[in-house]
Tab-separated table of N, CA and C in Angstrom:
chain	number	residue	atom	x	y	z
A	14	UNK	N	84.170	93.638	116.267
A	14	UNK	CA	85.582	93.449	116.511
A	14	UNK	C	85.751	92.973	117.962
A	15	UNK	N	86.638	92.083	118.159
A	15	UNK	CA	86.892	91.566	119.497
A	15	UNK	C	87.735	92.588	120.319
A	16	UNK	N	88.549	93.341	119.638
A	16	UNK	CA	89.389	94.334	120.286
A	16	UNK	C	89.214	95.665	119.581
A	17	UNK	N	89.493	96.735	120.273
A	17	UNK	CA	89.431	98.048	119.670
A	17	UNK	C	90.580	98.237	118.696
A	18	UNK	N	90.295	98.905	117.586
A	18	UNK	CA	91.318	99.313	116.615
A	18	UNK	C	91.274	100.846	116.602
A	19	UNK	N	92.361	101.425	117.055
A	19	UNK	CA	92.378	102.889	117.123
A	19	UNK	C	91.290	103.438	117.974
A	20	UNK	N	90.851	102.680	119.002
A	20	UNK	CA	89.820	103.111	119.898
A	20	UNK	C	88.383	102.771	119.455
A	21	UNK	N	88.247	102.114	118.295
A	21	UNK	CA	86.931	101.787	117.789
A	21	UNK	C	86.677	100.262	117.835
A	22	UNK	N	85.547	99.851	118.405
A	22	UNK	CA	85.218	98.447	118.498
A	22	UNK	C	84.307	97.973	117.343
A	23	UNK	N	83.571	98.883	116.744
A	23	UNK	CA	82.607	98.484	115.740
A	23	UNK	C	83.210	98.450	114.351
A	24	UNK	N	83.200	97.305	113.725
A	24	UNK	CA	83.807	97.143	112.392
A	24	UNK	C	83.261	98.164	111.410
A	25	UNK	N	81.962	98.308	111.341
A	25	UNK	CA	81.345	99.212	110.356
A	25	UNK	C	81.807	100.645	110.520
A	26	UNK	N	82.206	101.035	111.739
A	26	UNK	CA	82.605	102.431	112.014
A	26	UNK	C	84.110	102.657	111.830
A	27	UNK	N	84.877	101.600	111.574
A	27	UNK	CA	86.326	101.758	111.392
A	27	UNK	C	86.638	102.619	110.200
A	28	UNK	N	87.654	103.449	110.339
A	28	UNK	CA	88.131	104.276	109.234
A	28	UNK	C	89.636	104.060	109.070
A	29	UNK	N	90.138	104.591	107.982
A	29	UNK	CA	91.561	104.553	107.715
A	29	UNK	C	92.321	105.192	108.899
A	30	UNK	N	91.791	106.296	109.417
A	30	UNK	CA	92.424	106.984	110.533
A	30	UNK	C	92.507	106.087	111.771
A	31	UNK	N	91.524	105.244	112.027
A	31	UNK	CA	91.583	104.324	113.142
A	31	UNK	C	92.761	103.340	112.923
A	32	UNK	N	92.890	102.858	111.699
A	32	UNK	CA	93.972	101.912	111.403
A	32	UNK	C	95.331	102.572	111.609
A	33	UNK	N	95.481	103.793	111.133
A	33	UNK	CA	96.725	104.542	111.308
A	33	UNK	C	97.007	104.749	112.776
A	34	UNK	N	96.011	105.178	113.546
A	34	UNK	CA	96.171	105.424	114.967
A	34	UNK	C	96.638	104.146	115.708
A	35	UNK	N	96.047	103.034	115.329
A	35	UNK	CA	96.417	101.743	115.969
A	35	UNK	C	97.852	101.380	115.672
A	36	UNK	N	98.268	101.527	114.452
A	36	UNK	CA	99.639	101.176	114.069
A	36	UNK	C	100.631	102.145	114.717
A	37	UNK	N	100.292	103.399	114.820
A	37	UNK	CA	101.140	104.335	115.541
A	37	UNK	C	101.280	103.963	116.992
A	38	UNK	N	100.222	103.433	117.606
A	38	UNK	CA	100.267	102.981	119.007
A	38	UNK	C	101.253	101.820	119.167
A	39	UNK	N	101.456	101.046	118.153
A	39	UNK	CA	102.398	99.944	118.195
A	39	UNK	C	103.838	100.440	118.084
A	40	UNK	N	103.999	101.719	117.744
A	40	UNK	CA	105.362	102.277	117.651
A	40	UNK	C	105.961	102.144	116.251
A	41	UNK	N	105.187	101.754	115.267
A	41	UNK	CA	105.726	101.614	113.920
A	41	UNK	C	105.797	102.965	113.247
A	42	UNK	N	106.852	103.141	112.458
A	42	UNK	CA	107.012	104.386	111.707
A	42	UNK	C	106.206	104.333	110.431
A	43	UNK	N	105.903	105.498	109.914
A	43	UNK	CA	105.186	105.620	108.606
A	43	UNK	C	103.875	104.859	108.602
A	44	UNK	N	103.123	104.953	109.690
A	44	UNK	CA	101.864	104.199	109.798
A	44	UNK	C	100.909	104.522	108.656
A	45	UNK	N	100.847	105.763	108.267
A	45	UNK	CA	99.948	106.146	107.166
A	45	UNK	C	100.356	105.430	105.883
A	46	UNK	N	101.630	105.390	105.597
A	46	UNK	CA	102.110	104.710	104.390
A	46	UNK	C	101.854	103.204	104.447
A	47	UNK	N	102.005	102.624	105.619
A	47	UNK	CA	101.761	101.209	105.811
A	47	UNK	C	100.283	100.865	105.568
A	48	UNK	N	99.414	101.674	106.099
A	48	UNK	CA	97.959	101.457	105.934
A	48	UNK	C	97.593	101.622	104.452
A	49	UNK	N	98.036	102.719	103.833
A	49	UNK	CA	97.730	102.948	102.429
A	49	UNK	C	98.264	101.826	101.552
A	50	UNK	N	99.484	101.383	101.819
A	50	UNK	CA	100.071	100.307	101.040
A	50	UNK	C	99.291	99.013	101.177
A	51	UNK	N	98.884	98.689	102.393
A	51	UNK	CA	98.123	97.463	102.622
A	51	UNK	C	96.736	97.543	101.935
A	52	UNK	N	96.079	98.685	102.039
A	52	UNK	CA	94.763	98.825	101.387
A	52	UNK	C	94.876	98.781	99.857
A	53	UNK	N	95.879	99.423	99.318
A	53	UNK	CA	96.062	99.343	97.853
A	53	UNK	C	96.402	97.915	97.398
A	54	UNK	N	97.214	97.224	98.181
A	54	UNK	CA	97.554	95.846	97.871
A	54	UNK	C	96.293	94.992	97.912
A	55	UNK	N	95.459	95.187	98.933
A	55	UNK	CA	94.211	94.445	99.066
A	55	UNK	C	93.335	94.669	97.834
A	56	UNK	N	93.272	95.906	97.379
A	56	UNK	CA	92.458	96.237	96.205
A	56	UNK	C	93.000	95.526	94.952
A	57	UNK	N	94.310	95.487	94.803
A	57	UNK	CA	94.923	94.780	93.680
A	57	UNK	C	94.609	93.308	93.729
A	58	UNK	N	94.688	92.715	94.882
A	58	UNK	CA	94.405	91.298	95.044
A	58	UNK	C	92.941	91.017	94.701
A	59	UNK	N	92.034	91.859	95.205
A	59	UNK	CA	90.624	91.681	94.937
A	59	UNK	C	90.294	91.774	93.473
A	60	UNK	N	91.075	92.552	92.709
A	60	UNK	CA	90.851	92.689	91.304
A	60	UNK	C	91.155	91.450	90.486
A	61	UNK	N	92.011	90.579	91.014
A	61	UNK	CA	92.415	89.419	90.235
A	61	UNK	C	92.052	88.092	90.904
A	62	UNK	N	91.794	88.083	92.186
A	62	UNK	CA	91.523	86.860	92.914
A	62	UNK	C	90.099	86.385	92.633
A	63	UNK	N	89.940	85.086	92.414
A	63	UNK	CA	88.629	84.488	92.255
A	63	UNK	C	88.277	83.758	93.545
A	64	UNK	N	87.162	84.084	94.148
A	64	UNK	CA	86.806	83.427	95.402
A	64	UNK	C	86.566	81.916	95.220
A	65	UNK	N	86.891	81.151	96.188
A	65	UNK	CA	86.606	79.703	96.180
A	65	UNK	C	85.121	79.486	96.148
A	66	UNK	N	84.658	78.373	95.568
A	66	UNK	CA	83.224	78.120	95.487
A	66	UNK	C	82.530	78.072	96.846
A	67	UNK	N	83.259	77.742	97.878
A	67	UNK	CA	82.654	77.661	99.215
A	67	UNK	C	82.466	79.017	99.888
A	68	UNK	N	82.982	80.075	99.299
A	68	UNK	CA	82.880	81.410	99.866
A	68	UNK	C	81.484	81.976	99.579
A	69	UNK	N	80.869	82.583	100.588
A	69	UNK	CA	79.553	83.204	100.371
A	69	UNK	C	79.622	84.142	99.150
A	70	UNK	N	78.599	84.154	98.381
A	70	UNK	CA	78.545	84.893	97.145
A	70	UNK	C	78.920	86.366	97.292
A	71	UNK	N	78.422	87.019	98.336
A	71	UNK	CA	78.651	88.464	98.518
A	71	UNK	C	79.950	88.786	99.198
A	72	UNK	N	80.673	87.826	99.728
A	72	UNK	CA	81.845	88.135	100.535
A	72	UNK	C	82.888	88.936	99.807
A	73	UNK	N	83.220	88.558	98.582
A	73	UNK	CA	84.203	89.239	97.757
A	73	UNK	C	83.808	90.716	97.578
A	74	UNK	N	82.527	90.935	97.228
A	74	UNK	CA	82.036	92.284	97.031
A	74	UNK	C	82.065	93.096	98.314
A	75	UNK	N	81.750	92.465	99.425
A	75	UNK	CA	81.764	93.182	100.712
A	75	UNK	C	83.191	93.605	101.103
A	76	UNK	N	84.135	92.726	100.897
A	76	UNK	CA	85.541	93.064	101.213
A	76	UNK	C	86.005	94.190	100.292
A	77	UNK	N	85.618	94.160	99.034
A	77	UNK	CA	85.978	95.228	98.114
A	77	UNK	C	85.354	96.528	98.579
A	78	UNK	N	84.072	96.518	98.964
A	78	UNK	CA	83.414	97.700	99.465
A	78	UNK	C	84.105	98.270	100.687
A	79	UNK	N	84.428	97.417	101.644
A	79	UNK	CA	85.142	97.854	102.870
A	79	UNK	C	86.466	98.516	102.507
A	80	UNK	N	87.197	97.880	101.604
A	80	UNK	CA	88.521	98.391	101.215
A	80	UNK	C	88.372	99.727	100.495
A	81	UNK	N	87.451	99.807	99.560
A	81	UNK	CA	87.228	101.056	98.844
A	81	UNK	C	86.819	102.187	99.806
A	82	UNK	N	85.920	101.873	100.740
A	82	UNK	CA	85.505	102.871	101.737
A	82	UNK	C	86.689	103.382	102.521
A	83	UNK	N	87.519	102.460	102.992
A	83	UNK	CA	88.693	102.877	103.801
A	83	UNK	C	89.640	103.737	102.951
A	84	UNK	N	89.873	103.369	101.715
A	84	UNK	CA	90.728	104.139	100.827
A	84	UNK	C	90.180	105.530	100.614
A	85	UNK	N	88.876	105.663	100.593
A	85	UNK	CA	88.240	106.973	100.344
A	85	UNK	C	88.061	107.767	101.614
A	86	UNK	N	88.524	107.224	102.782
A	86	UNK	CA	88.394	107.937	104.027
A	86	UNK	C	87.042	107.803	104.693
A	87	UNK	N	86.214	106.882	104.203
A	87	UNK	CA	84.890	106.645	104.791
A	87	UNK	C	84.988	105.500	105.799
A	88	UNK	N	83.909	105.363	106.589
A	88	UNK	CA	83.824	104.229	107.486
A	88	UNK	C	83.744	102.951	106.659
A	89	UNK	N	84.351	101.881	107.149
A	89	UNK	CA	84.398	100.632	106.405
A	89	UNK	C	83.021	100.145	105.999
A	90	UNK	N	82.048	100.261	106.889
A	90	UNK	CA	80.712	99.717	106.609
A	90	UNK	C	79.780	100.681	105.937
A	91	UNK	N	80.240	101.788	105.441
A	91	UNK	CA	79.416	102.771	104.773
A	91	UNK	C	78.915	102.231	103.435
A	92	UNK	N	77.637	102.367	103.127
A	92	UNK	CA	77.117	101.934	101.847
A	92	UNK	C	76.807	100.466	101.838
A	93	UNK	N	76.547	99.938	100.631
A	93	UNK	CA	76.228	98.510	100.526
A	93	UNK	C	76.889	97.951	99.258
A	94	UNK	N	77.141	96.664	99.308
A	94	UNK	CA	77.773	95.986	98.159
A	94	UNK	C	76.764	95.938	97.005
A	95	UNK	N	77.264	96.142	95.825
A	95	UNK	CA	76.392	96.140	94.632
A	95	UNK	C	76.096	94.711	94.225
């Protein structure tokens, strides 16, 4: 990450809590609801979106893994794409 998110610079170590903390720092209300809504929306899009042929084969799976990890309260980079 070029900038810290909720105090964390390493993408793999980011958690849902880091995202919430960052949004709260911006002064937005209901940060937790905003993060959860965005992550659930991302999961819905991933379920129906077909990657363009130019996209690396594993990219879609990696984004799904990161999203699922964040929704489960784990670090984004925890585990590996199937």
